[in-house]
Tab-separated table of C-alpha atoms in Angstrom:
chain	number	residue	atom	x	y	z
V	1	UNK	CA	85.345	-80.839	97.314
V	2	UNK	CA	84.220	-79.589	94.217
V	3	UNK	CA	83.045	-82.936	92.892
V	4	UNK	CA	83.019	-83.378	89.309
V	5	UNK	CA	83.798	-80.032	86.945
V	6	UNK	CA	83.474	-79.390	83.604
V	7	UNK	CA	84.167	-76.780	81.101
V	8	UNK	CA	83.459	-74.563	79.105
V	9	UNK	CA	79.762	-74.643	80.400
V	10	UNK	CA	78.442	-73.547	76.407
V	11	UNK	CA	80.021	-73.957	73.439
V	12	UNK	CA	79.321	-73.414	69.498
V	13	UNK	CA	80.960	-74.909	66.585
V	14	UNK	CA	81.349	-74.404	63.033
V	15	UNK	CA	80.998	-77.563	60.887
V	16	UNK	CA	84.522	-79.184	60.993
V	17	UNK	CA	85.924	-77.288	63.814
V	18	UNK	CA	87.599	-79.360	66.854
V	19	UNK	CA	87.900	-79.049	70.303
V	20	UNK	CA	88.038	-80.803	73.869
V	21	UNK	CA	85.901	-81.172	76.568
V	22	UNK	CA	87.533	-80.993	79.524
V	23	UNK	CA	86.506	-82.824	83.079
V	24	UNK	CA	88.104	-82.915	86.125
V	25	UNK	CA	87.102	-85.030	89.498
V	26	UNK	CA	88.363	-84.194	93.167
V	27	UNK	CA	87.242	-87.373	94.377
V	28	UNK	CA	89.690	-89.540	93.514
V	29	UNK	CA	87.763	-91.771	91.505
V	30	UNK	CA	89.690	-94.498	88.940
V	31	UNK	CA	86.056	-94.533	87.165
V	32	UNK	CA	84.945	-91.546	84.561
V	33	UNK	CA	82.853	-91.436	81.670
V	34	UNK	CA	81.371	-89.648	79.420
V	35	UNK	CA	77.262	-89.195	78.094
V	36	UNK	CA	75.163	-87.346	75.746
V	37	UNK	CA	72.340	-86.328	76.565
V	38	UNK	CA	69.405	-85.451	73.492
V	39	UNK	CA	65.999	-84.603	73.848
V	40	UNK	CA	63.726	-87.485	74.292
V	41	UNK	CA	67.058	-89.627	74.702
V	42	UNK	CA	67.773	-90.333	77.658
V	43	UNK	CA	72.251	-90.285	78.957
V	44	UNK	CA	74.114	-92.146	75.721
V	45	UNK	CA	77.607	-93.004	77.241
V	46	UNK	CA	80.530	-92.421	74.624
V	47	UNK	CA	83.410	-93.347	75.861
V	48	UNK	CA	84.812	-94.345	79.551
V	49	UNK	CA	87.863	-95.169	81.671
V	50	UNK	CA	88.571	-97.780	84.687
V	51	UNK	CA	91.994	-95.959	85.208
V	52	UNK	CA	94.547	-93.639	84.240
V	53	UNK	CA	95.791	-95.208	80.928
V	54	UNK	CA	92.962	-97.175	79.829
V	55	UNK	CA	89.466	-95.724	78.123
V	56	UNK	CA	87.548	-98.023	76.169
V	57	UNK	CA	83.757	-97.106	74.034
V	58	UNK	CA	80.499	-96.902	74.783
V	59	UNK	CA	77.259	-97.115	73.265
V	60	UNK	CA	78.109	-93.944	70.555
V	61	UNK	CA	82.010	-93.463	70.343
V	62	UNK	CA	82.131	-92.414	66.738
V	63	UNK	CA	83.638	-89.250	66.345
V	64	UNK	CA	84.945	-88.522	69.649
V	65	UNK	CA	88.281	-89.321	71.061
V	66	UNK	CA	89.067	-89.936	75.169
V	67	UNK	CA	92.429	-90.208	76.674
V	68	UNK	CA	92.939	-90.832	80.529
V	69	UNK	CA	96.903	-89.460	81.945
V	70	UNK	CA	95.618	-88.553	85.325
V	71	UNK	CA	93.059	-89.801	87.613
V	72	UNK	CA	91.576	-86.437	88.226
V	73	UNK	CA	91.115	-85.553	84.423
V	74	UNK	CA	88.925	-87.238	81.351
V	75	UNK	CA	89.174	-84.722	78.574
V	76	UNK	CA	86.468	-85.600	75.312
V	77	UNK	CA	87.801	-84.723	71.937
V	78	UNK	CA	85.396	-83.508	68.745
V	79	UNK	CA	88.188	-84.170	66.023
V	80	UNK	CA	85.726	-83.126	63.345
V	81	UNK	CA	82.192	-81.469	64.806
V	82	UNK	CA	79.020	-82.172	62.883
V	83	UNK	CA	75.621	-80.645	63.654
V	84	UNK	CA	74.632	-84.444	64.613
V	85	UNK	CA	77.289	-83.849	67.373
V	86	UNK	CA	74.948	-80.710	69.041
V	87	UNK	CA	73.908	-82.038	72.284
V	88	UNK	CA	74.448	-81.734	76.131
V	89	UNK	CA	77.614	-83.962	77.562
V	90	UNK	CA	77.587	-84.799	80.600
V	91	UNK	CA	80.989	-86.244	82.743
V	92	UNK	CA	80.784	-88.756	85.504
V	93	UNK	CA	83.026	-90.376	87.823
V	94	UNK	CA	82.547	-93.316	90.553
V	95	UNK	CA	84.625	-95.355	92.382
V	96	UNK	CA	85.274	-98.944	92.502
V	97	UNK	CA	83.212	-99.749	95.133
V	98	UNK	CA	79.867	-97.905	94.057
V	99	UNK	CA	80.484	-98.684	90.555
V	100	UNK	CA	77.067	-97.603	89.546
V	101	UNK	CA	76.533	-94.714	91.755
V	102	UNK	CA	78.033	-92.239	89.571
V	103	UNK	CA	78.202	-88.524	90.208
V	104	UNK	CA	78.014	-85.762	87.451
V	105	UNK	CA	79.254	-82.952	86.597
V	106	UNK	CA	77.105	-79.850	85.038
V	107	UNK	CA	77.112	-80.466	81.491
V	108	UNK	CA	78.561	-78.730	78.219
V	109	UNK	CA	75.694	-77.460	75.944
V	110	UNK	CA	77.432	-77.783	72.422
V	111	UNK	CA	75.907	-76.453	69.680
V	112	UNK	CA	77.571	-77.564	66.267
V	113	UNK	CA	76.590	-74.919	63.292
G	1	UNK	CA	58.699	-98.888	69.516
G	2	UNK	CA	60.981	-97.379	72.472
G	3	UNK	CA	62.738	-100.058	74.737
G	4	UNK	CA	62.090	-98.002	77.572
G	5	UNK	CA	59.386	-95.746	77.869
G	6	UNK	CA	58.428	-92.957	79.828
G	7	UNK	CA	55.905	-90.416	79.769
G	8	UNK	CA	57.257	-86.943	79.289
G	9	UNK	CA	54.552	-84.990	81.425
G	10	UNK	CA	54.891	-82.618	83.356
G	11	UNK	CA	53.058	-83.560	86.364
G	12	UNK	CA	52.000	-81.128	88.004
G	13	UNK	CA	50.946	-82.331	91.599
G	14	UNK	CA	50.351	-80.021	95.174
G	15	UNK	CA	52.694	-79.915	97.694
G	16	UNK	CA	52.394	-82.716	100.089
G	17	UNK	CA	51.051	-84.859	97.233
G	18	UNK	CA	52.305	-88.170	96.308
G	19	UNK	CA	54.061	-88.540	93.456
G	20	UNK	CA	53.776	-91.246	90.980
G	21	UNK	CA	56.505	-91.714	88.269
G	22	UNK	CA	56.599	-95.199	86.033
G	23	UNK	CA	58.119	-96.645	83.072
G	24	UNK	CA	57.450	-99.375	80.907
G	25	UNK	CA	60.071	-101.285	79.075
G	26	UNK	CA	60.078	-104.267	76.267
G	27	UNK	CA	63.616	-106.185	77.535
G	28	UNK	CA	62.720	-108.824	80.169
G	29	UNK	CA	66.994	-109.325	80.196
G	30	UNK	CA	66.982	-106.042	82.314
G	31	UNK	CA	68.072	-106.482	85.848
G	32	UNK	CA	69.006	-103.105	87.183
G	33	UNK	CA	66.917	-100.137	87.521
G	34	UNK	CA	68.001	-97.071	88.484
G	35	UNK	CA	65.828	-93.723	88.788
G	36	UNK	CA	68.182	-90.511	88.420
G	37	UNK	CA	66.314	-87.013	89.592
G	38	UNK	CA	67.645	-83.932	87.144
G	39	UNK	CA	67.223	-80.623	87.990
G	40	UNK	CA	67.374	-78.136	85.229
G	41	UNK	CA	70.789	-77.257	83.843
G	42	UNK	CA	72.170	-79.577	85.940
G	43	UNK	CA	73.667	-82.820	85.576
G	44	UNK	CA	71.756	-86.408	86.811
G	45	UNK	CA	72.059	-87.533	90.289
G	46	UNK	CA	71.441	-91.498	91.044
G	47	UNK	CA	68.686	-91.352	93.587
G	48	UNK	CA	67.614	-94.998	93.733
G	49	UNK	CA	68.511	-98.606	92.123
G	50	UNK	CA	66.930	-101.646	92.246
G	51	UNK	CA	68.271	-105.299	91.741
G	52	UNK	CA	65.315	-107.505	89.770
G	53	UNK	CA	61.831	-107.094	91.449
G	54	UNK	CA	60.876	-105.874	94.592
G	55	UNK	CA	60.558	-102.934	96.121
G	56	UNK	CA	63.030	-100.144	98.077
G	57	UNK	CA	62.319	-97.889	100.511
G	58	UNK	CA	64.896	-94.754	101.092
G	59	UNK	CA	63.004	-91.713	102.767
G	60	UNK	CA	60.430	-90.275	101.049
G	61	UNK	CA	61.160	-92.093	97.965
G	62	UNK	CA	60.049	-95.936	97.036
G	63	UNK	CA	60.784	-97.884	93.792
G	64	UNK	CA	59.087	-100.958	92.648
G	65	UNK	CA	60.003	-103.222	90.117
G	66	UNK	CA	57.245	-105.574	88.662
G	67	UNK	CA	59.593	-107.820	85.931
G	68	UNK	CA	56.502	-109.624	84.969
G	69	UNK	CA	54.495	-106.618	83.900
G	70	UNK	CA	57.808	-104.957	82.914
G	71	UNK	CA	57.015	-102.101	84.802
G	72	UNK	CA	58.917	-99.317	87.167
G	73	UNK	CA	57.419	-97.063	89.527
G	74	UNK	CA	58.853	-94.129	91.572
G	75	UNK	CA	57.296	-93.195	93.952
G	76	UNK	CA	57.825	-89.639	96.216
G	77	UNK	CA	56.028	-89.251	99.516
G	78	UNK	CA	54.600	-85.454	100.889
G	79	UNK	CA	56.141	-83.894	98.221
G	80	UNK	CA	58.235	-80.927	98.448
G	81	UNK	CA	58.693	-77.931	96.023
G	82	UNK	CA	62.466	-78.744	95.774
G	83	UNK	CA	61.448	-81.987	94.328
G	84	UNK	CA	60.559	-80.291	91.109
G	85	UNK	CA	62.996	-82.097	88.514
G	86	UNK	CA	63.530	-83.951	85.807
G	87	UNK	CA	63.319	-87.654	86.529
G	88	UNK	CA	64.877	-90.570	84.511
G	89	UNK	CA	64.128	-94.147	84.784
G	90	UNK	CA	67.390	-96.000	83.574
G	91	UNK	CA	68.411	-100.273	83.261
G	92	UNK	CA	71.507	-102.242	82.236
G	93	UNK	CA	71.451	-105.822	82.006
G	94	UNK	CA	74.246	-106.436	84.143
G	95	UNK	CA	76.043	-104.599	87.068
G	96	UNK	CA	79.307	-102.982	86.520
G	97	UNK	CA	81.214	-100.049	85.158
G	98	UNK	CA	80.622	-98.880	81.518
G	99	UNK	CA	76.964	-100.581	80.941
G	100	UNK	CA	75.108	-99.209	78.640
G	101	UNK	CA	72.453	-97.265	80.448
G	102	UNK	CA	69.070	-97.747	79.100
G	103	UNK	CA	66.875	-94.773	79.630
G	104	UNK	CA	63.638	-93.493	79.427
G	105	UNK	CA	63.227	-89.816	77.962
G	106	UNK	CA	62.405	-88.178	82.117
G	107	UNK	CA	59.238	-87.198	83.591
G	108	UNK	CA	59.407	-83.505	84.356
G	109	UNK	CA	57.596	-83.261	87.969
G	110	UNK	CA	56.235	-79.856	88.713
G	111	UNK	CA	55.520	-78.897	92.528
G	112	UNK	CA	53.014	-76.777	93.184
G	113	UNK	CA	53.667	-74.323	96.848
């Protein structure tokens, strides 16, 4: 099993550009979510999912888009980057019965110019 | 003031030592406490949690929970060089998917060979 993957590992934005994050679990998990992770911070969570078809926010959803299709994927959308957005995201899946045990993925190190 | 807080370090502690890792918070509502161990460029991994106070034993490894001091401890038995991490204190208020995590800022943990 390859756990939880996600890519690109670095990325680095202009002001305004978008893109996607994209994560992928082999575990067969219904739960993902997403987190940023800042200096001094501690793991933010931004969006998450229970299931294929249903996401609903976090702590810092603003700016940042989630859909669910597929159990194995969780993609994160920057519609509009801003340099506030420069951080290091972090996916994370768990299943229903270890709700809290979640397992993570390597991180995305976005830089936003 | 931080609602959870935890000292940066690093501690820098022998081999074989005993490490001691704590964190302070100002929410008594806080019932869960997790500790997550990060290694560098690498995502968290959920090493212990704790339900209210007490303590837990798993290995090497004991956490403590002292609600009426509103105080966390971690602490790592004949410490190893691959313990060298990043380590973050986390709480929620309730258990269950999609609680906002809580966190400290991570005590980097330095062992010495």
């Amino acid at each position: 099993n390859a756990g939880v993957t996600q890519t690109p590992k670095f990325q680095v934005l202009k002001t305004g550009q978008s893109m996607t994050l994209q994560c992928a679990q082999d575990m067969n998990h219904e739960y993902m979510s997403w987190y940023r992770q800042d200096p001094g911070m501690g793991l933010r969570l931004i969006h998450y999912s229970v299931g294929a078809g249903i996401t609903d926010q976090g702590e810092v959803p603003n700016g940042y888009n989630v859909s669910r299709s597929t159990t194995e994927d969780f993609p994160l959308r920057l519609l509009s980057a801003a340099p506030s957005q420069t951080s290091v995201y972090f996916c994370a899946s768990s299943s229903p019965t270890a709700i809290n045990e979640q397992f993570f993925g390597p991180g995305t190190r976005l830089t936003v110019l | 003031q931080k609602e959870v807080e935890q000292d940066p370090g690093p501690l820098s502690v022998p081999e074989g030592a005993i490490v001691s890792l704590n964190c302070t918070y100002s929410n008594s509502a806080f019932q869960y406490f997790m500790w997550y161990r990060q290694y560098s460029r690498k995502g968290p991994e959920l090493l212990m949690y704790t339900y209210s106070s007490g303590n837990k034993e798993d290995g090497r490894f004991t956490a403590q929970v002292d609600k009426s001091s509103k105080y966390i401890s971690l602490f790592i038995r004949d410490s190893q060089p691959s313990d060298s991490a990043t380590y973050l204190c986390a709480m929620t208020f309730r258990w269950g998917f999609g609680n906002v995590l809580h966190c400290g800022s991570g005590t980097q943990v330095i062992v010495l060979p």
